[in-house]
Amino acid sequence: MSARLTRTLRKSRNARLGLGIVVVLLVIALTSPWLATHDPRTQVIQDRLKAPSAQYWLGTDTFGRDVFSRLVWGTRISFLLGFFSTGISSIIGTAMGIVSGYYGGWVDTIVMRVVDTLMSFPTILLAMAIVAILGPDLQNIVIAIALTFSPRFARVIRSVALSVREQGYVLAARASGVRHGSIMWKHVLPNVVSSAIVLLTMQIGTAITMEASLSFLGLGGDPAIPTWGGVINDGRGFLQQAPWISGFAGIAITVTVIGFNLLGDAIRDVLDPRFSKQL
Amino acid sequence: MLQYIARRLIQTIPTVLLVTTFVFLIIHLVPGDPVEMILGDYATPDSIVAMRGALGLDRPLGTQYVSFLTGLIHGDLGTSIRTQRPVMAEIRQRFPYSMMLAFGAVAVSTVLGVPVGVLSATRPGSWQDTISMVGALIGVSMPTFWLGLMLLFLFAMKLSWFPVIGAGDIGNIPDTLQHLVLPVLAIGLSGMALTARMTRSTMLEVLGQDYIRTARSKGLAKTIVIYKHALRNAAIPVVTVVGMNIGHLLGGAVLAETVFARPGLGKMVVDAILARDYPMVQGAVFIIAMVFILVNLLVDVTYAALDPRIHYN
């Protein structure tokens, strides 16, 4: 696999670019306390709505908070929420998909009905409905995104599990009386993992956009927390006087999502070339 | 064909029922007491009892479910807590604004996205292809609401070509259209990017097929081969993307309506969530989900019409 990875990286400029963007942002996320030039929450009222300068690299918002520092901390929050929500959805969705595909029959029917139902909502609307139930809060946004994305994992993993179920080694294990749980864990799961990883990378960018959208709508709870969507929302009322607030925050999101999209394509080519047409 | 449509309709029934049940449960799944959540700090024991009665929460769950379903059948979605008006009336008033937006965005993304995809696929590796695909990558990666804000900043605030907010006077067509341009572009451009990418990859696949080589070697004109032989066979995946896009575009409408302060369903949901106006949230979520289910149904029927092979499976 690592040979194929180096080959993809050597051959594809897009793959290198995607990996580069994600690594740089990851470093920013990990070092944000040292990278930020100001405290992201400190309000300096006399410096409100200042244009970008040597003191405030990307200007200040309406409370005189440093936009650069808020975006640097925002990177950490976006990455945390993006990874967590997609991670949880991949675990839930993979479990649903394996059980559904392996058992088939009425178990499959029920699981797939639930999946169909969840997919009958435009994703952002379902996420909003879940936030409406649980209350506006970043933690609830993670839960909402995780639940909204898990049906996609369930669908893809189910289709892989359906074919794995018919493989000789699974039939042999069943014939020799191995318990279902153990077959799913030891034989089915390892065979669906690569598909799950491909889908996971491809969904992180979407999750980050979704989180930003929900925060932008004011569903993220505490407005002092520097999320990218929140910063765009902060700048919304001041587009005319201070376009840099929303402007830079949106660029941060766009670049991040481009990075994950390119990386997702590359990982798909490395792990699962057959997949390229299905997704 | 009819049989296929009938089967597809029957398959939709359990989904509709489950969606309806989920919408019913929204208020019941709220952790703690939804009535206390709605009333917040102003809750008094009397007002709590009154609100619980008004929402029908004092009755057994089964009874509530039955009356919810009966209401739905009669087009009654309850009463908004905030405006005290029937939810259905609110929805009816806002529905046209959201539909105009969604249809405009679908039109933009299809009419512009398909030709760009075809152009890219017929000249892979050319500068036109590179520019289109870099543009499409940026387009799918940009958050809709941010693109909306930037269009608003540039074309409404700086250049004053378009009005800044609102949906205009619905009786006045030029005014309505003027208010529609920027939000439609904000949603439509990302839809266009998605459509262009998908059209390109399917077209590339189709162009590699034997029958295309045959058509070419017969000496048919290039445009005939592309538009008659290739695009027709690439149509099904493209219809899928357009169908997938509609969900994305409906979601985009929710955000764009907030950005442009348009009085549509999306803005209504957001306002209702923030105000904890649960009947309104339920009503709007229900209607949008039903529209989405209906559109998916239409997309599937379109497939069947486009591809005779679908009948047999």
Coordinates of C-alpha atoms in Angstrom, one line a residue:
Chain A
M1 CA 0.0 0.0 0.0
S2 CA 2.8 2.4 0.9
A3 CA 4.4 1.8 -2.5
R4 CA 1.1 2.7 -4.2
L5 CA 0.8 5.8 -2.0
T6 CA 4.3 7.0 -3.0
R7 CA 3.5 6.3 -6.6
T8 CA 0.3 8.3 -6.4
L9 CA 2.0 11.1 -4.7
R10 CA 4.8 11.2 -7.2
K11 CA 2.5 11.0 -10.2
S12 CA -0.3 13.3 -9.1
R13 CA 0.2 17.0 -8.5
N14 CA -3.3 17.2 -7.1
A15 CA -2.5 14.5 -4.5
R16 CA 0.6 16.4 -3.4
L17 CA -1.3 19.7 -3.2
G18 CA -4.1 18.1 -1.2
L19 CA -1.7 16.4 1.3
G20 CA 0.3 19.6 1.5
I21 CA -2.7 21.8 2.4
V22 CA -4.0 19.3 5.0
V23 CA -0.5 18.9 6.6
V24 CA 0.0 22.7 6.9
L25 CA -3.5 23.2 8.4
L26 CA -2.9 20.3 10.7
V27 CA 0.3 22.0 11.9
I28 CA -1.7 25.2 12.4
A29 CA -4.3 23.4 14.4
L30 CA -1.7 21.7 16.6
T31 CA 0.3 24.9 17.2
S32 CA -2.5 27.4 17.4
P33 CA -1.7 28.6 21.0
W34 CA 1.8 29.6 19.8
L35 CA 0.8 30.8 16.3
A36 CA -2.0 33.1 17.4
T37 CA -0.7 36.7 17.9
H38 CA -3.5 37.7 20.2
D39 CA -6.0 36.1 22.6
P40 CA -9.0 35.1 20.3
R41 CA -11.5 36.2 23.0
T42 CA -9.9 39.4 24.2
Q43 CA -12.0 42.5 23.2
V44 CA -10.2 45.8 22.6
I45 CA -13.1 48.1 22.0
Q46 CA -11.0 51.1 20.8
D47 CA -9.6 48.9 18.1
R48 CA -12.9 47.6 16.7
L49 CA -13.3 47.0 12.9
K50 CA -9.6 47.8 12.2
A51 CA -8.3 47.0 8.7
P52 CA -5.5 44.5 8.3
S53 CA -2.2 45.9 9.6
A54 CA 1.1 45.0 11.1
Q55 CA -0.5 44.8 14.5
Y56 CA -3.7 42.9 13.4
W57 CA -2.7 40.8 10.4
L58 CA -6.2 40.2 9.2
G59 CA -7.9 43.1 10.9
T60 CA -10.3 43.1 13.9
D61 CA -14.0 42.4 14.3
T62 CA -16.7 44.5 15.9
F63 CA -15.6 43.7 19.4
G64 CA -11.9 44.5 18.5
R65 CA -10.9 40.8 18.5
D66 CA -8.0 39.8 16.3
V67 CA -9.4 38.0 13.2
F68 CA -6.1 36.2 12.5
S69 CA -6.0 34.7 16.0
R70 CA -9.6 33.7 15.8
L71 CA -9.1 31.9 12.5
V72 CA -5.9 30.2 13.8
W73 CA -7.9 28.8 16.8
G74 CA -10.8 28.2 14.4
T75 CA -8.6 25.8 12.5
R76 CA -8.2 23.7 15.6
I77 CA -11.9 23.7 16.3
S78 CA -12.9 22.9 12.7
F79 CA -10.4 20.0 12.5
L80 CA -11.5 18.6 15.9
L81 CA -15.2 18.8 15.0
G82 CA -14.6 17.6 11.5
F83 CA -12.6 14.6 12.5
F84 CA -14.9 13.7 15.5
S85 CA -18.1 13.9 13.6
T86 CA -16.9 12.0 10.6
G87 CA -15.2 9.5 12.9
I88 CA -18.3 8.8 14.8
S89 CA -20.5 8.6 11.7
S90 CA -18.0 6.1 10.1
I91 CA -18.2 3.9 13.2
I92 CA -22.0 4.0 13.4
G93 CA -22.5 3.7 9.7
T94 CA -19.9 0.9 9.3
A95 CA -21.6 -1.1 12.1
M96 CA -25.0 -0.6 10.5
G97 CA -23.7 -1.5 7.1
I98 CA -21.9 -4.7 8.2
V99 CA -24.9 -5.9 10.3
S100 CA -27.3 -5.1 7.5
G101 CA -25.2 -6.7 4.7
Y102 CA -24.1 -9.7 6.7
Y103 CA -27.5 -10.8 8.1
G104 CA -29.6 -9.7 5.2
G105 CA -33.3 -10.5 5.4
W106 CA -35.5 -8.5 7.8
V107 CA -32.5 -7.0 9.6
D108 CA -31.4 -5.6 6.3
T109 CA -34.9 -4.3 5.5
I110 CA -35.2 -2.5 8.8
V111 CA -31.8 -1.0 8.7
M112 CA -32.2 0.2 5.1
R113 CA -35.6 1.7 5.8
V114 CA -34.0 3.8 8.6
V115 CA -31.2 4.7 6.2
D116 CA -33.7 5.7 3.5
T117 CA -35.7 7.8 6.0
L118 CA -32.6 9.7 7.2
M119 CA -31.6 10.2 3.5
S120 CA -35.1 11.7 2.8
F121 CA -34.0 15.0 4.3
P122 CA -31.6 17.4 2.7
T123 CA -28.5 16.9 4.9
I124 CA -28.3 20.4 6.4
L125 CA -32.0 20.3 7.2
L126 CA -31.7 17.0 9.1
A127 CA -28.7 18.3 11.0
M128 CA -30.7 21.4 11.8
A129 CA -33.6 19.3 13.0
I130 CA -31.3 17.4 15.3
V131 CA -29.8 20.6 16.7
A132 CA -33.3 21.9 17.2
I133 CA -34.0 18.8 19.3
L134 CA -30.8 18.8 21.3
G135 CA -30.3 22.5 21.5
P136 CA -27.7 24.9 19.9
D137 CA -24.3 23.9 21.0
L138 CA -21.0 22.7 19.3
Q139 CA -21.2 19.3 20.9
N140 CA -24.7 18.8 19.5
I141 CA -23.5 19.9 16.1
V142 CA -21.0 17.1 16.2
I143 CA -23.8 14.6 17.1
A144 CA -26.0 16.1 14.4
I145 CA -23.3 15.8 11.7
A146 CA -22.4 12.3 12.9
L147 CA -26.1 11.1 12.6
T148 CA -26.6 12.8 9.3
F149 CA -23.6 11.3 7.7
S150 CA -23.8 7.7 9.1
P151 CA -26.5 6.6 6.5
R152 CA -24.0 7.2 3.7
F153 CA -21.5 5.0 5.3
A154 CA -24.2 2.4 6.0
R155 CA -25.1 2.2 2.3
V156 CA -21.6 1.9 1.0
I157 CA -20.4 -0.5 3.6
R158 CA -23.5 -2.7 3.2
S159 CA -22.9 -3.1 -0.5
V160 CA -19.3 -4.2 0.3
A161 CA -20.4 -6.5 3.1
L162 CA -23.0 -8.1 0.8
S163 CA -20.2 -9.4 -1.5
V164 CA -17.9 -10.3 1.4
R165 CA -20.6 -12.5 2.9
E166 CA -20.5 -14.8 -0.2
Q167 CA -16.7 -15.3 0.0
G168 CA -15.3 -18.7 0.6
Y169 CA -13.6 -17.8 3.9
V170 CA -16.8 -16.5 5.3
L171 CA -18.8 -19.5 4.2
A172 CA -16.0 -21.8 5.7
A173 CA -16.1 -19.9 9.0
R174 CA -19.9 -20.3 9.1
A175 CA -19.8 -23.9 8.3
S176 CA -17.3 -24.6 11.0
G177 CA -19.6 -23.0 13.5
V178 CA -17.9 -19.6 14.2
R179 CA -20.3 -17.2 15.9
H180 CA -21.8 -14.4 13.7
G181 CA -20.3 -11.7 15.9
S182 CA -16.9 -13.1 15.5
I183 CA -17.2 -13.6 11.7
M184 CA -18.3 -10.0 11.3
W185 CA -15.4 -8.7 13.5
K186 CA -12.6 -10.9 12.1
H187 CA -13.6 -11.4 8.5
V188 CA -16.1 -8.8 7.3
L189 CA -14.8 -5.7 9.1
P190 CA -11.2 -6.0 7.7
N191 CA -12.6 -6.2 4.2
V192 CA -14.7 -3.1 4.5
V193 CA -12.2 -0.9 6.3
S194 CA -10.5 0.5 3.2
S195 CA -13.9 1.6 1.8
A196 CA -14.7 3.2 5.1
I197 CA -11.4 5.1 5.1
V198 CA -12.0 6.4 1.6
L199 CA -15.5 7.6 2.4
L200 CA -14.2 9.1 5.7
T201 CA -11.6 11.3 4.0
M202 CA -14.0 12.4 1.4
Q203 CA -16.6 13.4 4.0
I204 CA -14.3 15.4 6.3
G205 CA -14.4 18.5 4.0
T206 CA -18.2 18.2 3.8
A207 CA -18.4 17.9 7.6
I208 CA -16.2 21.1 8.1
T209 CA -18.5 23.0 5.7
M210 CA -21.6 21.7 7.5
E211 CA -20.2 22.7 10.9
A212 CA -19.4 26.2 9.5
S213 CA -22.9 26.5 8.1
L214 CA -24.5 25.6 11.3
S215 CA -22.3 27.9 13.3
F216 CA -23.0 30.6 10.8
L217 CA -26.7 30.2 11.4
G218 CA -26.1 30.8 15.1
L219 CA -26.7 27.1 16.1
G220 CA -23.2 26.7 17.6
G221 CA -24.1 28.1 21.0
D222 CA -21.5 30.4 22.6
P223 CA -20.5 33.1 20.1
A224 CA -17.2 33.8 21.9
I225 CA -15.8 30.4 20.6
P226 CA -13.8 31.2 17.5
T227 CA -15.4 28.9 14.9
W228 CA -14.9 29.7 11.2
G229 CA -18.7 29.8 10.6
G230 CA -19.1 32.0 13.7
V231 CA -16.4 34.5 12.4
I232 CA -18.3 34.7 9.1
N233 CA -21.5 35.4 11.0
D234 CA -19.7 38.0 13.1
G235 CA -18.6 39.8 9.9
R236 CA -22.0 39.5 8.2
G237 CA -23.4 42.8 9.6
F238 CA -20.2 44.7 8.8
L239 CA -19.6 43.6 5.2
Q240 CA -19.6 47.2 4.0
Q241 CA -17.1 48.5 6.6
A242 CA -15.1 45.4 7.3
P243 CA -15.3 42.8 4.5
W244 CA -12.1 41.2 5.8
I245 CA -13.8 39.5 8.7
S246 CA -16.1 37.3 6.7
G247 CA -13.8 37.3 3.6
F248 CA -10.7 35.7 5.2
A249 CA -12.8 33.2 7.2
G250 CA -14.4 31.9 4.0
I251 CA -11.1 31.6 2.3
A252 CA -9.9 29.5 5.2
I253 CA -12.9 27.1 4.8
T254 CA -12.5 26.9 1.0
V255 CA -8.8 26.1 1.1
T256 CA -9.4 23.5 3.8
V257 CA -12.2 21.8 1.9
I258 CA -10.1 21.9 -1.4
G259 CA -7.3 20.1 0.5
F260 CA -9.5 17.4 1.9
N261 CA -11.3 16.9 -1.5
L262 CA -7.9 16.4 -3.3
L263 CA -6.6 14.2 -0.5
G264 CA -9.8 12.2 -0.6
D265 CA -9.5 11.6 -4.3
A266 CA -5.9 10.5 -3.9
I267 CA -6.6 8.1 -1.0
R268 CA -9.5 6.7 -3.0
D269 CA -7.1 6.0 -5.9
V270 CA -4.6 4.3 -3.6
L271 CA -7.0 2.2 -1.5
D272 CA -9.9 1.4 -3.7
P273 CA -9.6 2.2 -7.4
R274 CA -12.8 0.4 -8.2
F275 CA -14.6 2.9 -6.0
S276 CA -13.9 5.9 -8.1
K277 CA -17.1 5.5 -10.1
Q278 CA -19.3 4.7 -7.2
L279 CA -18.8 7.8 -5.1
Chain B
M1 CA -43.2 1.8 -17.2
L2 CA -46.5 2.2 -15.3
Q3 CA -45.6 -0.9 -13.3
Y4 CA -42.3 0.6 -12.4
I5 CA -43.9 3.9 -11.3
A6 CA -46.4 2.0 -9.2
R7 CA -43.7 0.0 -7.5
R8 CA -41.7 3.0 -6.9
L9 CA -44.7 4.8 -5.4
I10 CA -45.4 1.9 -3.0
Q11 CA -41.8 1.9 -1.9
T12 CA -42.2 5.5 -0.9
I13 CA -45.0 4.9 1.5
P14 CA -43.0 3.5 4.4
T15 CA -40.4 6.2 4.0
V16 CA -43.1 8.9 4.1
L17 CA -44.5 7.3 7.3
L18 CA -41.1 7.1 9.0
V19 CA -40.4 10.7 8.0
T20 CA -43.7 11.8 9.4
T21 CA -43.0 9.8 12.7
F22 CA -39.6 11.5 13.0
V23 CA -41.2 14.9 12.5
F24 CA -43.8 14.1 15.1
L25 CA -41.1 13.0 17.6
I26 CA -39.0 16.1 17.2
I27 CA -40.7 17.8 20.2
H28 CA -40.8 14.6 22.2
L29 CA -37.1 13.9 21.8
V30 CA -36.1 17.2 23.4
P31 CA -34.1 16.3 26.5
G32 CA -36.0 17.5 29.6
D33 CA -39.3 19.4 29.3
P34 CA -39.9 21.1 25.9
V35 CA -42.4 23.4 27.4
E36 CA -39.9 24.7 29.9
M37 CA -37.4 25.1 27.1
I38 CA -39.9 27.1 25.1
L39 CA -40.9 29.4 27.9
G40 CA -37.3 29.7 29.3
D41 CA -36.9 32.0 32.3
Y42 CA -40.4 33.4 32.0
A43 CA -42.0 30.0 32.9
T44 CA -44.6 30.1 35.7
P45 CA -46.5 26.9 36.8
D46 CA -49.6 28.3 35.2
S47 CA -48.0 29.2 31.9
I48 CA -46.4 25.8 31.7
V49 CA -49.8 24.0 32.1
A50 CA -51.4 26.4 29.6
M51 CA -48.6 25.8 27.0
R52 CA -48.7 22.1 27.5
G53 CA -52.4 22.1 26.9
A54 CA -52.0 24.3 23.8
L55 CA -49.4 22.0 22.3
G56 CA -51.5 18.9 23.3
L57 CA -48.6 17.5 25.2
D58 CA -50.8 16.7 28.2
R59 CA -52.5 13.9 26.3
P60 CA -51.1 10.3 25.9
L61 CA -48.4 9.9 23.2
G62 CA -50.6 7.6 21.1
T63 CA -53.5 10.0 21.1
Q64 CA -51.1 12.8 20.1
Y65 CA -49.7 10.8 17.3
V66 CA -53.1 10.0 15.9
S67 CA -54.3 13.6 16.1
F68 CA -51.0 14.7 14.5
L69 CA -51.6 12.3 11.5
T70 CA -55.3 13.4 11.3
G71 CA -54.2 17.0 11.2
L72 CA -51.6 16.3 8.5
I73 CA -54.3 14.7 6.3
H74 CA -56.4 17.7 6.7
G75 CA -53.5 20.0 6.0
D76 CA -53.3 21.2 9.6
L77 CA -49.7 21.4 11.0
G78 CA -50.6 23.1 14.2
T79 CA -50.2 26.7 15.4
S80 CA -46.9 28.6 15.6
I81 CA -46.0 29.6 19.1
R82 CA -44.3 32.8 18.0
T83 CA -46.7 34.2 15.5
Q84 CA -49.9 32.4 16.8
R85 CA -50.8 31.8 13.2
P86 CA -51.5 28.3 11.7
V87 CA -48.2 26.8 10.5
M88 CA -49.7 25.8 7.2
A89 CA -50.6 29.4 6.5
E90 CA -47.0 30.5 7.2
I91 CA -45.7 27.8 5.0
R92 CA -48.1 28.6 2.1
Q93 CA -46.9 32.2 2.2
R94 CA -43.2 31.3 2.1
F95 CA -43.3 28.3 -0.2
P96 CA -43.2 30.2 -3.5
Y97 CA -40.1 32.1 -2.5
S98 CA -38.2 29.0 -1.7
M99 CA -39.4 27.2 -4.9
M100 CA -38.4 30.1 -7.1
L101 CA -34.9 30.0 -5.6
A102 CA -34.6 26.2 -5.8
F103 CA -35.8 26.0 -9.4
G104 CA -33.6 28.9 -10.5
A105 CA -30.6 27.2 -8.9
V106 CA -31.4 23.9 -10.6
A107 CA -31.7 25.7 -13.9
V108 CA -28.4 27.5 -13.5
S109 CA -26.5 24.4 -12.4
T110 CA -27.9 22.3 -15.2
V111 CA -27.8 24.8 -18.1
L112 CA -24.3 25.9 -17.3
G113 CA -22.9 22.8 -15.7
V114 CA -23.6 20.2 -18.5
P115 CA -22.0 22.2 -21.3
V116 CA -18.9 22.9 -19.2
G117 CA -18.7 19.2 -18.4
V118 CA -19.1 18.2 -22.1
L119 CA -16.5 20.8 -23.2
S120 CA -14.0 19.5 -20.6
A121 CA -14.6 15.8 -21.5
T122 CA -14.2 16.4 -25.2
R123 CA -10.8 18.1 -24.8
P124 CA -9.3 16.4 -21.8
G125 CA -6.0 18.0 -20.7
S126 CA -6.6 21.2 -22.7
W127 CA -6.5 24.6 -21.1
Q128 CA -10.3 24.8 -21.2
D129 CA -10.5 21.5 -19.3
T130 CA -7.9 22.6 -16.7
I131 CA -9.6 26.0 -16.1
S132 CA -13.1 24.4 -15.9
M133 CA -12.0 21.7 -13.5
V134 CA -10.0 24.0 -11.3
G135 CA -13.0 26.3 -11.2
A136 CA -15.3 23.3 -10.4
L137 CA -13.0 22.2 -7.6
I138 CA -13.1 25.7 -6.0
G139 CA -16.9 25.8 -6.7
V140 CA -17.7 22.6 -4.8
S141 CA -15.3 23.5 -2.0
M142 CA -16.7 27.0 -1.3
P143 CA -19.4 27.3 1.4
T144 CA -22.7 28.4 -0.3
F145 CA -23.5 31.0 2.4
W146 CA -20.0 32.6 2.1
L147 CA -20.3 32.8 -1.6
G148 CA -23.6 34.4 -1.1
L149 CA -22.1 37.0 1.2
M150 CA -19.3 37.7 -1.2
L151 CA -21.7 38.2 -4.1
L152 CA -23.8 40.4 -1.9
F153 CA -20.7 42.5 -1.0
L154 CA -19.5 42.8 -4.6
F155 CA -22.6 43.1 -6.7
A156 CA -25.1 44.6 -4.3
M157 CA -23.0 46.8 -1.9
K158 CA -20.0 47.9 -4.0
L159 CA -21.5 47.9 -7.6
S160 CA -25.1 48.4 -6.6
W161 CA -26.3 46.2 -9.5
F162 CA -28.7 44.2 -7.4
P163 CA -30.8 44.9 -4.3
V164 CA -29.1 44.0 -1.0
I165 CA -31.8 42.1 0.9
G166 CA -35.3 40.7 0.7
A167 CA -37.3 39.1 -2.0
G168 CA -39.0 42.1 -3.5
D169 CA -42.6 42.5 -4.3
I170 CA -43.9 39.2 -5.6
G171 CA -46.5 40.8 -7.8
N172 CA -43.8 42.8 -9.6
I173 CA -41.9 40.4 -11.9
P174 CA -38.8 42.4 -12.8
D175 CA -38.4 43.3 -9.1
T176 CA -38.8 39.7 -8.0
L177 CA -36.2 38.5 -10.7
Q178 CA -33.7 41.2 -9.6
H179 CA -33.9 40.0 -6.1
L180 CA -33.5 36.4 -7.2
V181 CA -30.3 36.7 -9.2
L182 CA -27.7 36.8 -6.4
P183 CA -29.2 34.0 -4.2
V184 CA -29.7 31.8 -7.3
L185 CA -26.1 32.3 -8.3
A186 CA -24.9 31.7 -4.8
I187 CA -26.6 28.3 -4.7
G188 CA -26.4 27.5 -8.5
L189 CA -22.7 28.0 -8.9
S190 CA -21.8 25.2 -6.5
G191 CA -24.4 23.0 -8.1
M192 CA -23.0 23.9 -11.5
A193 CA -19.5 22.8 -10.3
L194 CA -20.8 19.5 -9.1
T195 CA -22.8 18.9 -12.4
A196 CA -19.8 19.8 -14.5
R197 CA -17.5 17.4 -12.7
M198 CA -20.0 14.6 -12.9
T199 CA -20.9 15.3 -16.6
R200 CA -17.2 15.3 -17.4
S201 CA -16.4 12.0 -15.7
T202 CA -19.4 10.2 -17.2
M203 CA -18.8 11.7 -20.7
L204 CA -15.2 10.5 -20.6
E205 CA -16.3 7.0 -19.8
V206 CA -18.9 7.0 -22.6
L207 CA -16.5 8.5 -25.1
G208 CA -14.2 5.5 -24.6
Q209 CA -16.9 3.1 -25.7
D210 CA -16.9 1.1 -28.9
Y211 CA -20.0 2.6 -30.4
I212 CA -18.5 6.0 -30.2
R213 CA -15.5 4.8 -32.1
T214 CA -17.8 3.2 -34.6
A215 CA -19.8 6.4 -35.0
R216 CA -16.6 8.4 -35.5
S217 CA -15.1 6.0 -38.0
K218 CA -18.4 6.2 -40.0
G219 CA -17.3 9.8 -40.5
L220 CA -20.2 11.3 -38.6
A221 CA -19.8 15.0 -37.6
K222 CA -18.1 15.4 -34.2
T223 CA -21.0 17.4 -32.8
I224 CA -23.5 14.6 -33.8
V225 CA -21.4 12.0 -32.1
I226 CA -21.0 14.1 -29.0
Y227 CA -24.6 15.3 -28.6
K228 CA -26.5 12.4 -30.1
H229 CA -24.5 9.3 -29.2
A230 CA -22.5 10.3 -26.2
L231 CA -24.5 12.8 -24.2
R232 CA -27.6 10.7 -24.4
N233 CA -25.8 7.8 -22.8
A234 CA -24.3 10.0 -20.2
A235 CA -27.8 11.4 -19.5
I236 CA -28.7 9.0 -16.7
P237 CA -25.8 9.8 -14.4
V238 CA -26.3 13.4 -15.1
V239 CA -30.0 13.2 -14.1
T240 CA -28.8 11.5 -10.9
V241 CA -26.5 14.4 -10.2
V242 CA -29.3 16.9 -10.9
G243 CA -31.5 14.9 -8.5
M244 CA -28.7 14.7 -5.9
N245 CA -28.2 18.4 -6.5
I246 CA -31.8 19.2 -5.6
G247 CA -31.2 18.1 -2.1
H248 CA -28.0 20.1 -1.9
L249 CA -29.8 23.1 -3.5
L250 CA -32.7 22.9 -1.1
G251 CA -30.2 22.9 1.7
G252 CA -28.4 25.8 0.0
A253 CA -31.7 27.6 -0.1
V254 CA -31.9 27.4 3.7
L255 CA -28.6 29.2 4.0
A256 CA -29.1 31.6 1.1
E257 CA -32.4 32.8 2.5
T258 CA -30.7 33.6 5.7
V259 CA -27.9 35.5 3.9
F260 CA -30.2 37.5 1.7
A261 CA -33.0 37.8 4.3
R262 CA -35.5 36.2 1.9
P263 CA -38.8 35.2 3.6
G264 CA -38.7 31.6 2.5
L265 CA -39.0 28.2 4.2
G266 CA -35.3 27.9 5.1
K267 CA -35.2 31.2 6.9
M268 CA -38.4 30.1 8.6
V269 CA -36.8 26.9 10.0
V270 CA -33.7 28.8 11.2
D271 CA -35.8 31.5 13.0
A272 CA -38.1 28.8 14.4
I273 CA -35.2 26.8 15.8
L274 CA -33.6 29.8 17.4
A275 CA -37.0 30.8 18.9
R276 CA -37.7 27.1 19.9
D277 CA -41.0 27.4 18.0
Y278 CA -41.4 23.6 17.7
P279 CA -44.6 23.4 15.7
M280 CA -43.1 25.7 13.1
V281 CA -39.9 23.6 13.0
Q282 CA -41.9 20.4 12.6
G283 CA -44.1 21.9 9.8
A284 CA -41.2 23.3 7.8
V285 CA -39.0 20.2 8.2
F286 CA -42.0 18.1 7.1
I287 CA -42.8 20.1 4.0
I288 CA -39.2 20.3 2.8
A289 CA -38.7 16.6 3.3
M290 CA -41.9 15.8 1.4
V291 CA -40.7 18.0 -1.5
F292 CA -37.4 16.2 -1.5
I293 CA -39.0 12.8 -1.5
L294 CA -41.3 13.9 -4.4
V295 CA -38.3 15.2 -6.4
N296 CA -36.4 11.9 -5.9
L297 CA -39.4 10.0 -7.1
L298 CA -39.6 12.2 -10.2
V299 CA -35.9 11.7 -10.8
D300 CA -36.3 7.9 -10.6
V301 CA -39.2 8.0 -13.0
T302 CA -37.2 10.1 -15.4
Y303 CA -34.5 7.4 -15.3
A304 CA -37.0 4.8 -16.3
A305 CA -38.1 7.0 -19.2
L306 CA -34.5 7.6 -20.3
D307 CA -33.2 4.1 -20.0
P308 CA -35.4 1.2 -21.2
R309 CA -33.1 -1.3 -19.4
I310 CA -34.4 -0.2 -16.0
H311 CA -37.8 -1.9 -16.5
Y312 CA -36.2 -5.3 -16.2
N313 CA -34.6 -5.0 -12.9

